[in-house]
Short mmCIF file of C-alpha atoms and ligand atoms in Angstrom, two decimals:
data_model
loop_
_atom_site.label_atom_id
_atom_site.label_comp_id
_atom_site.label_asym_id
_atom_site.label_seq_id
_atom_site.Cartn_x
_atom_site.Cartn_y
_atom_site.Cartn_z
CA UNK A 1 3.84 25.23 1.71
CA UNK A 2 2.38 23.07 4.21
CA UNK A 3 4.34 18.98 4.14
CA UNK A 4 2.77 16.14 2.70
CA UNK A 5 4.76 13.23 2.04
CA UNK A 6 3.60 9.27 0.69
CA UNK A 7 4.27 6.44 2.02
CA UNK A 8 4.00 3.50 0.31
CA UNK A 9 4.90 -0.35 -0.50
CA UNK A 10 3.78 -4.00 -0.08
CA UNK A 11 2.19 -5.92 2.74
CA UNK A 12 4.69 -5.50 6.33
CA UNK A 13 7.51 -3.50 4.12
CA UNK A 14 7.69 -1.91 7.79
CA UNK A 15 5.92 1.69 6.20
CA UNK A 16 3.41 1.74 9.04
CA UNK A 17 5.80 2.14 11.73
CA UNK A 18 8.42 4.26 9.41
CA UNK A 19 5.25 6.37 8.55
CA UNK A 20 4.51 7.04 12.18
CA UNK A 21 7.82 8.09 13.45
CA UNK A 22 8.13 10.67 10.82
CA UNK A 23 4.84 11.53 11.70
CA UNK A 24 6.58 12.62 14.94
CA UNK A 25 9.65 13.18 14.17
CA UNK A 26 8.27 16.18 11.69
CA UNK A 27 4.85 17.07 14.10
CA UNK A 28 2.77 15.65 10.91
CA UNK A 29 -0.97 14.30 11.25
CA UNK A 30 -0.95 10.42 10.34
CA UNK A 31 -3.07 8.42 7.83
CA UNK A 32 -2.30 4.84 7.91
CA UNK A 33 -4.60 4.45 4.91
CA UNK A 34 -5.18 0.32 5.39
CA UNK A 35 -6.43 0.69 8.26
CA UNK A 36 -9.48 2.20 5.77
CA UNK A 37 -9.89 -0.74 3.81
CA UNK A 38 -9.77 -2.99 6.76
CA UNK A 39 -12.89 -1.00 8.22
CA UNK A 40 -14.85 -1.38 4.89
CA UNK A 41 -13.62 -4.84 4.90
CA UNK A 42 -14.92 -5.22 8.26
CA UNK A 43 -18.60 -3.45 8.26
CA UNK A 44 -19.22 -6.00 5.38
CA UNK A 45 -18.05 -8.62 7.44
CA UNK A 46 -20.68 -7.49 10.36
CA UNK A 47 -23.31 -6.41 7.98
CA UNK A 48 -23.44 -10.79 7.41
CA UNK A 49 -22.66 -9.10 3.67
CA UNK A 50 -20.40 -11.63 1.27
CA UNK A 51 -17.01 -10.20 0.03
CA UNK A 52 -17.47 -10.53 -3.09
CA UNK A 53 -21.01 -8.37 -3.09
CA UNK A 54 -20.11 -4.84 -4.67
CA UNK A 55 -22.62 -3.21 -4.00
CA UNK A 56 -22.40 -3.79 0.22
CA UNK A 57 -18.52 -2.84 0.49
CA UNK A 58 -19.73 0.27 -1.64
CA UNK A 59 -21.73 1.31 0.84
CA UNK A 60 -19.45 0.16 3.46
CA UNK A 61 -16.97 2.87 2.13
CA UNK A 62 -19.45 5.64 1.12
CA UNK A 63 -20.16 5.84 5.09
CA UNK A 64 -17.74 4.71 7.24
CA UNK A 65 -17.46 5.89 10.32
CA UNK A 66 -13.57 6.77 11.29
CA UNK A 67 -14.87 5.37 14.76
CA UNK A 68 -14.38 2.06 13.55
CA UNK A 69 -10.63 2.88 13.13
CA UNK A 70 -9.64 2.29 16.69
CA UNK A 71 -11.14 -1.48 16.28
CA UNK A 72 -8.51 -3.88 17.38
CA UNK A 73 -9.70 -6.56 14.72
CA UNK A 74 -8.95 -4.64 12.41
CA UNK A 75 -5.07 -5.47 12.32
CA UNK A 76 -5.96 -9.34 12.87
CA UNK A 77 -4.44 -11.46 9.67
CA UNK A 78 -7.86 -12.18 7.75
CA UNK A 79 -8.64 -8.41 7.53
CA UNK A 80 -5.12 -7.97 5.67
CA UNK A 81 -6.80 -10.37 3.31
CA UNK A 82 -10.49 -9.45 2.98
CA UNK A 83 -9.42 -5.44 3.00
CA UNK A 84 -7.40 -6.43 -0.63
CA UNK A 85 -11.12 -7.54 -2.34
CA UNK A 86 -12.61 -4.96 -1.93
CA UNK A 87 -9.92 -2.83 -1.59
CA UNK A 88 -10.16 -4.30 -6.27
CA UNK A 89 -13.78 -2.61 -6.02
CA UNK A 90 -13.34 1.04 -8.42
CA UNK A 91 -16.60 2.09 -6.35
CA UNK A 92 -14.91 1.52 -2.99
CA UNK A 93 -11.55 4.09 -4.03
CA UNK A 94 -13.90 5.92 -5.48
CA UNK A 95 -14.81 6.79 -1.88
CA UNK A 96 -12.10 6.54 0.03
CA UNK A 97 -10.19 8.99 -1.88
CA UNK A 98 -11.97 12.43 -0.90
CA UNK A 99 -11.54 11.01 2.43
CA UNK A 100 -8.46 10.77 2.41
CA UNK A 101 -7.57 13.53 -0.14
CA UNK A 102 -8.90 16.15 2.82
CA UNK A 103 -6.91 14.87 5.34
CA UNK A 104 -3.37 15.31 2.92
CA UNK A 105 -4.66 18.07 2.13
CA UNK A 106 -5.39 20.30 5.78
CA UNK A 107 -2.69 23.41 6.69
CA UNK A 108 -0.41 21.02 9.09
CA UNK A 109 0.84 18.88 6.15
CA UNK A 110 0.87 15.03 6.58
CA UNK A 111 2.37 11.89 6.56
CA UNK A 112 -0.08 9.28 4.61
CA UNK A 113 0.90 5.43 4.54
CA UNK A 114 -0.51 3.13 1.76
CA UNK A 115 -0.01 1.29 -2.04
CA UNK A 116 -1.74 4.59 -4.11
CA UNK A 117 -0.12 8.00 -1.83
CA UNK A 118 2.08 8.39 -4.09
CA UNK A 119 1.05 7.43 -7.40
CA UNK A 120 -3.69 8.44 -6.48
CA UNK A 121 -4.15 9.73 -3.23
CA UNK A 122 -1.44 12.26 -3.71
CA UNK A 123 0.60 12.65 -6.48
CA UNK A 124 1.95 16.45 -5.75
CA UNK A 125 3.20 15.57 -2.19
CA UNK A 126 6.44 16.91 -2.05
CA UNK A 127 8.16 13.80 -0.59
CA UNK A 128 7.18 9.98 -2.08
CA UNK A 129 9.27 7.13 -0.05
CA UNK A 130 8.20 3.51 -1.46
CA UNK A 131 9.44 0.81 1.03
CA UNK A 132 10.09 -2.82 0.69
CA UNK A 133 11.87 -5.87 1.71
CA UNK A 134 12.16 -8.96 0.50
CA UNK A 135 9.49 -11.38 1.34
CA UNK A 136 10.66 -13.76 3.74
CA UNK A 137 12.01 -10.82 5.59
CA UNK A 138 8.13 -9.67 5.85
CA UNK A 139 5.98 -12.37 6.86
CA UNK A 140 9.14 -12.41 9.57
CA UNK A 141 8.42 -9.17 10.61
CA UNK A 142 4.70 -10.05 10.58
CA UNK A 143 4.61 -12.88 12.61
CA UNK A 144 6.59 -11.11 15.28
CA UNK A 145 4.10 -8.92 15.00
CA UNK A 146 0.81 -10.65 15.85
CA UNK A 147 2.72 -13.32 18.18
CA UNK A 148 3.25 -9.73 19.91
CA UNK A 149 -0.67 -9.78 19.72
CA UNK A 150 -1.33 -12.88 21.02
CA UNK A 151 -2.21 -14.19 17.17
CA UNK A 152 0.33 -17.06 16.36
CA UNK A 153 0.20 -18.42 13.22
CA UNK A 154 2.42 -20.53 10.98
CA UNK A 155 5.03 -18.48 9.14
CA UNK A 156 4.87 -20.26 5.86
CA UNK A 157 1.43 -18.89 6.02
CA UNK A 158 1.84 -15.49 6.53
CA UNK A 159 4.54 -15.68 3.46
CA UNK A 160 1.32 -17.07 2.08
CA UNK A 161 -0.92 -14.48 2.53
CA UNK A 162 1.55 -11.86 1.78
CA UNK A 163 2.90 -13.07 -1.33
CA UNK A 164 -1.56 -13.51 -2.32
CA UNK A 165 -1.97 -10.53 -1.08
CA UNK A 166 0.69 -8.08 -3.13
CA UNK A 167 0.21 -9.66 -6.29
CA UNK A 168 -3.43 -9.20 -6.01
CA UNK A 169 -3.00 -5.58 -4.94
CA UNK A 170 0.11 -5.07 -7.99
CA UNK A 171 -2.32 -6.33 -10.77
CA UNK A 172 -5.42 -4.87 -9.78
CA UNK A 173 -6.85 -2.26 -12.94
CA UNK A 174 -7.61 0.63 -10.44
CA UNK A 175 -5.17 1.89 -8.54
CA UNK A 176 -2.47 -0.91 -8.45
CA UNK A 177 0.39 -0.92 -5.89
CA UNK A 178 3.27 0.89 -7.43
CA UNK A 179 6.21 3.34 -7.19
CA UNK A 180 5.48 6.71 -8.31
CA UNK A 181 8.08 7.76 -11.52
CA UNK A 182 9.36 9.97 -8.81
CA UNK A 183 9.17 8.08 -5.32
CA UNK A 184 12.66 7.36 -3.93
CA UNK A 185 12.88 3.01 -3.08
CA UNK A 186 14.61 2.06 0.70
CA UNK A 187 14.63 -1.96 0.75
CA UNK A 188 15.25 -2.27 3.82
CA UNK A 189 15.59 -6.42 4.55
CA UNK A 190 19.11 -5.21 6.07
CA UNK A 191 17.62 -2.89 7.81
CA UNK A 192 16.46 -2.31 10.93
CA UNK A 193 13.09 0.73 12.24
CA UNK A 194 15.91 3.39 13.39
CA UNK A 195 18.38 2.36 10.11
CA UNK A 196 14.94 3.12 7.95
CA UNK A 197 14.13 5.65 9.94
CA UNK A 198 17.43 7.89 9.10
CA UNK A 199 17.53 7.17 5.87
CA UNK A 200 13.98 8.37 5.13
CA UNK A 201 14.89 11.13 6.98
CA UNK A 202 17.93 12.39 5.03
CA UNK A 203 15.59 11.94 2.36
CA UNK A 204 13.39 13.90 3.30
CA UNK A 205 15.60 15.98 4.69
CA UNK A 206 17.46 16.38 1.41
CA UNK A 207 13.99 17.44 -0.17
CA UNK A 208 12.96 20.09 2.04
CA UNK A 209 16.84 21.95 0.80
CA UNK A 210 15.47 21.75 -2.40
O1 C5P B 1 -1.31 -1.76 4.54
P1 C5P B 1 -2.43 -2.60 5.02
O2 C5P B 1 -1.95 -4.41 5.22
O3 C5P B 1 -3.21 -2.37 6.50
O4 C5P B 1 -3.29 -2.26 3.58
C1 C5P B 1 -4.81 -3.83 3.90
C2 C5P B 1 -4.53 -3.61 2.25
O5 C5P B 1 -5.78 -2.60 1.98
C3 C5P B 1 -4.00 -3.32 1.18
O6 C5P B 1 -4.02 -5.36 1.10
C4 C5P B 1 -4.68 -3.50 0.29
O7 C5P B 1 -4.95 -3.91 -0.62
C5 C5P B 1 -5.13 -2.51 0.72
N1 C5P B 1 -4.96 -1.07 0.31
C6 C5P B 1 -5.20 -0.20 -0.45
N2 C5P B 1 -4.53 1.23 -0.66
C7 C5P B 1 -3.68 1.82 0.00
C8 C5P B 1 -3.64 1.10 1.80
C9 C5P B 1 -4.26 -0.32 1.26
O8 C5P B 1 -5.45 -0.84 -2.14
N3 C5P B 1 -3.82 3.04 -0.30
#
């Protein structure tokens, strides 16, 4: 049976970096599902609609063009917040759900990372990881990542963003951010990227032996 690895966690927890490395290691296709929500938000903004316009957001999600996922603007700080706002709209989530499930259902298996992969998108995934870290550490990592791309925001503002976004993602009624009951929780506060990768690999190899 093709292996599906579901990786969830709060903003800037390192789940994206980890998902990419695991996908390369196990030879699986990878989908960063946050990019889908970011792309919907960007489409709404570019078309001149307000982010509170739920119908515009639902239309953008239904018509999402995958080429948009390569747009570098998706990685900007403001887009994380915009994505979080439109992602609370049930019609947006419904439009993106089948797309994600088709990706996960391919013959090759897949690694998907997001907020609701283990709970909603791939409830039958063979491996579920919930990656977390202290908010201050996540803010520090995001600050470095943004600075590397030339976006210099104060650390305190990034921390505020992250805390507000997590609260919104965890409190929404449709597919909130939470660990699936059968997920392995990995706290990476004191781990570097290599250590997080090794810890995740141990979980996955253990699961494959059973
Ligand atoms: O992971 P990333 O920070 O790119 O996600 C941006 C936003 O998209 C999240 O804050 C969340 O609101 C939303 N999202 C989601 N479900 C997912 C992935 C992302 O609601 N599976």
